[in-house]
Coordinates of C-alpha atoms in Angstrom, one line a residue:
Chain A
M1 CA -58.9 -17.6 -10.2
T2 CA -59.0 -17.4 -6.4
S3 CA -59.9 -14.0 -5.1
S4 CA -57.4 -12.1 -3.1
A5 CA -58.0 -12.4 0.7
S6 CA -59.9 -9.8 2.7
A7 CA -63.6 -9.3 2.5
S8 CA -65.6 -10.6 -0.4
A9 CA -67.7 -7.4 -0.3
S10 CA -67.1 -4.1 1.4
I11 CA -69.8 -1.6 2.4
S12 CA -69.3 1.7 0.7
A13 CA -70.8 3.8 3.4
A14 CA -73.2 3.5 6.2
E15 CA -76.8 3.9 5.5
K16 CA -77.5 7.5 4.9
R17 CA -80.9 9.1 5.8
G18 CA -82.8 6.0 5.0
I19 CA -80.9 5.2 1.8
P20 CA -79.2 1.8 2.1
A21 CA -75.6 1.8 0.8
A22 CA -74.9 -0.4 -2.2
L23 CA -72.7 -3.4 -1.6
F24 CA -69.4 -3.0 -3.5
V25 CA -68.2 -6.4 -4.8
E26 CA -64.5 -7.1 -4.8
D27 CA -64.8 -10.4 -6.5
V28 CA -67.9 -11.8 -8.2
Q29 CA -67.2 -15.4 -7.5
T30 CA -66.7 -14.9 -3.7
F31 CA -69.7 -12.6 -3.6
L32 CA -72.0 -15.3 -5.1
N33 CA -70.5 -18.0 -2.9
S34 CA -71.0 -15.9 0.3
T35 CA -74.6 -15.2 -0.5
A36 CA -75.1 -18.8 -1.8
S37 CA -77.1 -17.5 -4.8
D38 CA -76.7 -18.0 -8.4
A39 CA -76.1 -15.3 -11.0
T40 CA -79.8 -14.9 -12.0
S41 CA -81.2 -14.4 -8.5
A42 CA -78.3 -12.1 -7.7
L43 CA -79.2 -10.1 -10.8
T44 CA -82.9 -9.9 -9.8
A45 CA -82.1 -8.7 -6.3
L46 CA -79.7 -6.1 -7.7
Q47 CA -82.3 -4.9 -10.2
E48 CA -84.8 -4.5 -7.4
R49 CA -82.3 -2.5 -5.4
L50 CA -81.8 -0.3 -8.5
Q51 CA -85.6 0.4 -8.6
H52 CA -85.7 1.4 -5.0
Y53 CA -82.8 3.8 -5.6
K54 CA -84.6 5.3 -8.7
L55 CA -87.8 5.9 -6.6
A56 CA -85.8 7.6 -3.8
E57 CA -84.0 9.7 -6.5
M58 CA -87.4 10.9 -7.9
K59 CA -88.6 11.9 -4.4
L60 CA -85.4 13.8 -3.8
L61 CA -85.5 15.5 -7.2
A62 CA -89.1 16.7 -6.5
Q63 CA -88.0 18.2 -3.1
Q64 CA -85.1 19.9 -4.7
R65 CA -87.3 21.5 -7.4
D66 CA -89.6 22.8 -4.7
L67 CA -86.8 24.4 -2.8
Q68 CA -85.3 25.8 -5.9
A69 CA -88.6 27.5 -6.6
K70 CA -88.9 28.8 -3.1
I71 CA -85.5 30.4 -2.8
P72 CA -85.9 33.1 -5.6
D73 CA -89.3 34.0 -3.9
I74 CA -87.7 34.6 -0.6
K75 CA -85.0 36.7 -2.3
K76 CA -87.7 38.8 -4.0
C77 CA -89.4 39.4 -0.7
L78 CA -86.2 40.5 0.8
E79 CA -85.6 42.9 -2.0
I80 CA -88.9 44.6 -1.7
V81 CA -88.7 44.9 2.1
E82 CA -85.3 46.5 1.8
A83 CA -86.5 48.9 -0.9
L84 CA -89.4 49.9 1.4
Q85 CA -87.0 50.4 4.2
T86 CA -84.9 52.9 2.3
K87 CA -88.1 54.9 1.6
E88 CA -88.9 54.9 5.3
H89 CA -85.9 57.2 5.9
T90 CA -86.8 59.6 3.2
G91 CA -90.5 59.6 4.1
E92 CA -91.7 59.5 0.5
A93 CA -94.5 57.4 -0.6
T94 CA -93.9 54.6 -3.1
T95 CA -96.1 54.2 -6.2
V96 CA -96.3 50.8 -7.6
D97 CA -98.2 49.0 -10.3
F98 CA -99.5 45.7 -9.1
E99 CA -101.6 42.9 -10.5
L100 CA -105.2 43.1 -9.4
A101 CA -106.2 40.1 -11.4
E102 CA -104.7 38.1 -14.2
G103 CA -103.6 40.6 -16.8
I104 CA -105.1 43.6 -14.9
Y105 CA -102.8 46.0 -13.2
T106 CA -103.5 49.0 -11.2
Q107 CA -101.6 51.7 -9.3
A108 CA -101.2 51.8 -5.6
R109 CA -99.6 54.3 -3.3
I110 CA -97.6 52.9 -0.4
E111 CA -97.1 55.6 2.3
A112 CA -93.8 55.6 4.2
T113 CA -94.3 53.1 7.0
N114 CA -92.1 51.3 9.4
S115 CA -93.6 47.8 9.2
V116 CA -94.6 45.1 6.8
C117 CA -96.9 42.1 7.1
L118 CA -95.3 38.7 6.4
W119 CA -97.3 35.7 5.4
L120 CA -96.3 32.8 7.6
G121 CA -98.4 30.1 6.0
A122 CA -101.4 28.3 7.5
N123 CA -103.6 31.4 7.0
V124 CA -101.5 33.4 9.4
M125 CA -100.0 36.8 8.6
L126 CA -98.0 38.9 11.1
E127 CA -96.9 42.5 11.1
Y128 CA -93.2 43.1 11.7
P129 CA -91.1 46.2 11.9
F130 CA -88.6 46.3 8.9
D131 CA -85.6 45.0 10.8
E132 CA -87.3 42.0 12.2
A133 CA -88.9 41.3 8.9
I134 CA -85.6 41.4 7.2
D135 CA -84.1 39.1 9.9
L136 CA -86.9 36.6 9.5
L137 CA -86.6 36.5 5.7
K138 CA -82.8 36.1 5.9
K139 CA -83.2 33.2 8.3
N140 CA -85.7 31.6 6.0
L141 CA -83.3 32.0 3.1
E142 CA -80.5 30.4 5.1
N143 CA -82.6 27.5 6.1
A144 CA -83.8 27.0 2.5
N145 CA -80.2 27.1 1.3
S146 CA -79.0 24.6 3.8
S147 CA -81.9 22.2 3.2
L148 CA -81.0 22.5 -0.5
G149 CA -77.4 21.7 0.3
A150 CA -78.4 18.6 2.2
I151 CA -80.7 17.4 -0.6
V152 CA -77.9 17.9 -3.2
E153 CA -75.6 15.8 -1.0
D154 CA -78.1 13.1 -0.6
L155 CA -78.7 13.0 -4.4
Q156 CA -75.0 12.7 -5.0
F157 CA -74.7 9.8 -2.5
L158 CA -77.8 8.2 -4.1
R159 CA -76.3 8.5 -7.6
D160 CA -73.1 6.9 -6.4
Q161 CA -75.1 4.0 -5.1
V162 CA -76.9 3.7 -8.4
T163 CA -73.6 3.7 -10.3
I164 CA -72.1 1.0 -8.0
T165 CA -75.2 -1.2 -8.4
Q166 CA -75.2 -0.8 -12.2
V167 CA -71.5 -1.7 -12.3
T168 CA -72.1 -4.7 -10.1
I169 CA -75.0 -5.9 -12.3
A170 CA -72.8 -5.6 -15.4
R171 CA -70.0 -7.6 -13.7
V172 CA -72.3 -10.4 -12.4
Y173 CA -73.8 -10.6 -15.9
N174 CA -70.4 -10.8 -17.5
W175 CA -69.2 -13.3 -15.0
D176 CA -72.3 -15.4 -15.7
V177 CA -71.7 -15.3 -19.5
H178 CA -68.0 -16.2 -18.9
Q179 CA -69.1 -19.2 -16.7
R180 CA -71.5 -20.5 -19.3
R181 CA -68.9 -20.2 -22.0
K182 CA -66.5 -22.2 -19.8
Q183 CA -69.0 -24.9 -19.1
R184 CA -69.6 -25.3 -22.8
Q185 CA -65.9 -26.1 -23.3
P186 CA -64.9 -28.2 -20.3
G187 CA -61.5 -29.1 -21.7
T188 CA -60.3 -25.5 -22.4
D189 CA -57.8 -23.9 -20.2
V190 CA -58.4 -20.4 -19.3
Chain B
M1 CA -56.4 -16.8 -28.5
Q2 CA -59.6 -18.2 -27.2
Q3 CA -63.0 -16.7 -28.1
G4 CA -62.6 -13.0 -27.3
G5 CA -64.2 -11.1 -24.3
G6 CA -65.9 -12.7 -21.3
V7 CA -62.9 -12.1 -19.1
D8 CA -63.7 -9.4 -16.7
T9 CA -61.0 -7.1 -15.6
E10 CA -61.3 -6.8 -11.8
V11 CA -62.9 -3.7 -10.6
T12 CA -61.2 -2.4 -7.5
W13 CA -62.7 -0.1 -5.0
E14 CA -60.5 2.7 -6.4
D15 CA -61.9 2.1 -9.9
Q16 CA -65.4 2.2 -8.5
Q17 CA -64.7 5.5 -6.8
N18 CA -63.3 6.9 -10.0
I19 CA -66.4 5.8 -11.9
N20 CA -68.6 7.4 -9.2
K21 CA -66.6 10.6 -9.4
F22 CA -66.9 10.7 -13.2
G23 CA -70.7 10.2 -12.8
R24 CA -70.9 13.1 -10.3
L25 CA -68.8 15.4 -12.5
N26 CA -70.9 14.6 -15.5
N27 CA -74.1 15.5 -13.7
R28 CA -72.5 18.7 -12.4
F29 CA -71.4 19.5 -15.9
H30 CA -75.0 19.3 -17.2
E31 CA -76.3 21.4 -14.3
L32 CA -73.6 24.0 -15.0
E33 CA -74.6 24.1 -18.7
D34 CA -78.2 24.9 -17.8
E35 CA -77.2 27.5 -15.2
I36 CA -74.8 29.2 -17.7
K37 CA -77.6 29.3 -20.3
A38 CA -79.9 30.9 -17.8
K39 CA -77.3 33.5 -16.8
K40 CA -76.5 34.3 -20.5
E41 CA -80.3 34.9 -21.1
M42 CA -80.4 37.1 -18.0
T43 CA -77.4 39.2 -19.3
E44 CA -79.1 39.6 -22.7
N45 CA -82.4 40.7 -21.0
L46 CA -80.5 43.2 -18.9
E47 CA -78.8 44.6 -22.0
D48 CA -82.1 44.9 -23.8
A49 CA -83.6 46.7 -20.8
S50 CA -80.7 49.1 -20.7
N51 CA -81.1 49.9 -24.3
E52 CA -84.8 50.4 -24.0
L53 CA -84.1 52.7 -21.1
I54 CA -81.8 54.9 -23.1
L55 CA -84.5 55.3 -25.8
A56 CA -87.3 56.0 -23.3
D57 CA -88.0 59.6 -22.6
E58 CA -90.1 59.3 -19.5
E59 CA -88.7 60.3 -16.2
I60 CA -90.5 57.7 -14.2
V61 CA -89.8 54.1 -15.1
R62 CA -91.6 51.0 -13.7
F63 CA -89.0 48.7 -12.3
Q64 CA -90.0 45.2 -11.2
L65 CA -89.4 44.6 -7.5
G66 CA -90.7 41.2 -6.5
E67 CA -94.3 40.9 -7.8
V68 CA -94.9 44.6 -8.3
F69 CA -93.6 47.3 -10.6
S70 CA -92.3 50.2 -8.6
H71 CA -92.3 53.7 -10.0
M72 CA -88.7 54.9 -10.0
P73 CA -86.8 57.8 -11.4
K74 CA -84.8 56.8 -14.5
D75 CA -81.4 57.3 -13.0
D76 CA -82.2 54.9 -10.1
V77 CA -83.3 52.3 -12.6
E78 CA -80.1 52.8 -14.6
N79 CA -78.0 52.3 -11.5
R80 CA -79.9 49.2 -10.5
L81 CA -79.5 47.7 -14.0
E82 CA -75.8 48.4 -13.9
L83 CA -75.5 46.6 -10.6
L84 CA -77.5 43.7 -11.8
K85 CA -75.4 43.4 -15.0
E86 CA -72.2 43.4 -13.0
E87 CA -73.4 40.8 -10.6
T88 CA -74.7 38.6 -13.4
T89 CA -71.4 38.9 -15.3
K90 CA -69.4 37.9 -12.3
E91 CA -71.6 34.9 -11.6
L92 CA -71.4 33.9 -15.2
E93 CA -67.5 34.0 -15.0
K94 CA -67.5 31.8 -11.9
L95 CA -69.8 29.3 -13.6
E96 CA -67.6 29.2 -16.7
E97 CA -64.5 28.6 -14.6
E98 CA -66.2 25.8 -12.7
K99 CA -67.2 24.3 -16.0
E100 CA -63.6 24.3 -17.3
S101 CA -62.4 22.6 -14.1
V102 CA -65.1 20.0 -14.3
L103 CA -64.3 19.2 -17.9
S104 CA -60.6 18.8 -17.2
Q105 CA -61.2 16.6 -14.3
M106 CA -63.5 14.5 -16.5
A107 CA -60.8 14.3 -19.2
A108 CA -58.2 13.1 -16.6
L109 CA -60.6 10.4 -15.3
K110 CA -61.4 9.3 -18.8
R111 CA -57.7 8.7 -19.5
I112 CA -57.4 6.6 -16.3
L113 CA -60.5 4.6 -16.8
Y114 CA -60.0 3.9 -20.5
G115 CA -56.5 3.0 -19.7
K116 CA -57.6 0.2 -17.4
F117 CA -60.8 -0.9 -18.9
N118 CA -60.4 -0.1 -22.6
D119 CA -63.5 -1.3 -24.4
S120 CA -65.3 -2.6 -21.4
I121 CA -66.3 0.9 -20.3
N122 CA -68.2 3.6 -22.2
L123 CA -67.8 7.2 -20.9
E124 CA -69.3 9.1 -23.8
E125 CA -72.6 10.9 -24.0
D126 CA -75.1 8.8 -25.8

């Protein structure tokens, strides 16, 4: 049962954004020989790896959830600013009902204007003319979308590594079971 | 025959990649199901809103824009609702198409993987 030439293990991909790639094992026997470890310690190391991956996955999922909540907010802001902008041309005032406090709404009259104030975070709010405001919001939306894309990619990569590690664990375990069975019957030919 | 199992079929890099791909497709499938459910709910809400609008006899309707409810003439609101309904239907179609494609890719991969690994692999939902 000699393994076929080449490497005993091949790296699936270089380390990606701090996530180590999982080692793909071509042949269990050669893998264990090359790392000079027995099945049990290999299994423990692999399980540990799996835990690290799970932790990283949870972090990424949390980041993804945050972004997925932010994006609809930015879209809503964009909608309102564009609605106000159309009113600017007609010169009418906009009447809105807004929430004064939880469950309490009141009417407000927004006169036709040519600027809005945008909350930039860190207790800072700036006034922008409509066009600039729309540009800023669109840029924020783009950034949020591309960050989301990057996180989704990382998650996919991570899940692949998890799958590879799980498959490797299963194979090392099976190989171990197979070995023990062979040892129990020294005379049997495979 | 000697005592069953225990012999592991070799897992090649290609097999591993197929397994990974199946995993990714499965995840995407579940995400798609959730998104489709949300879009269907949205469509229903828009339908209800349209119906309510027809029954309403006020000229000014409060239409939600962001966090506030803007006073709008009934016709404008109708137009906006129509636009939203169209958009949502189109997005729903796209999602359903993607779901079909994902399902067929998964079926193809299942055939390949079961073909090679038979009982040693489980690709079903638990």
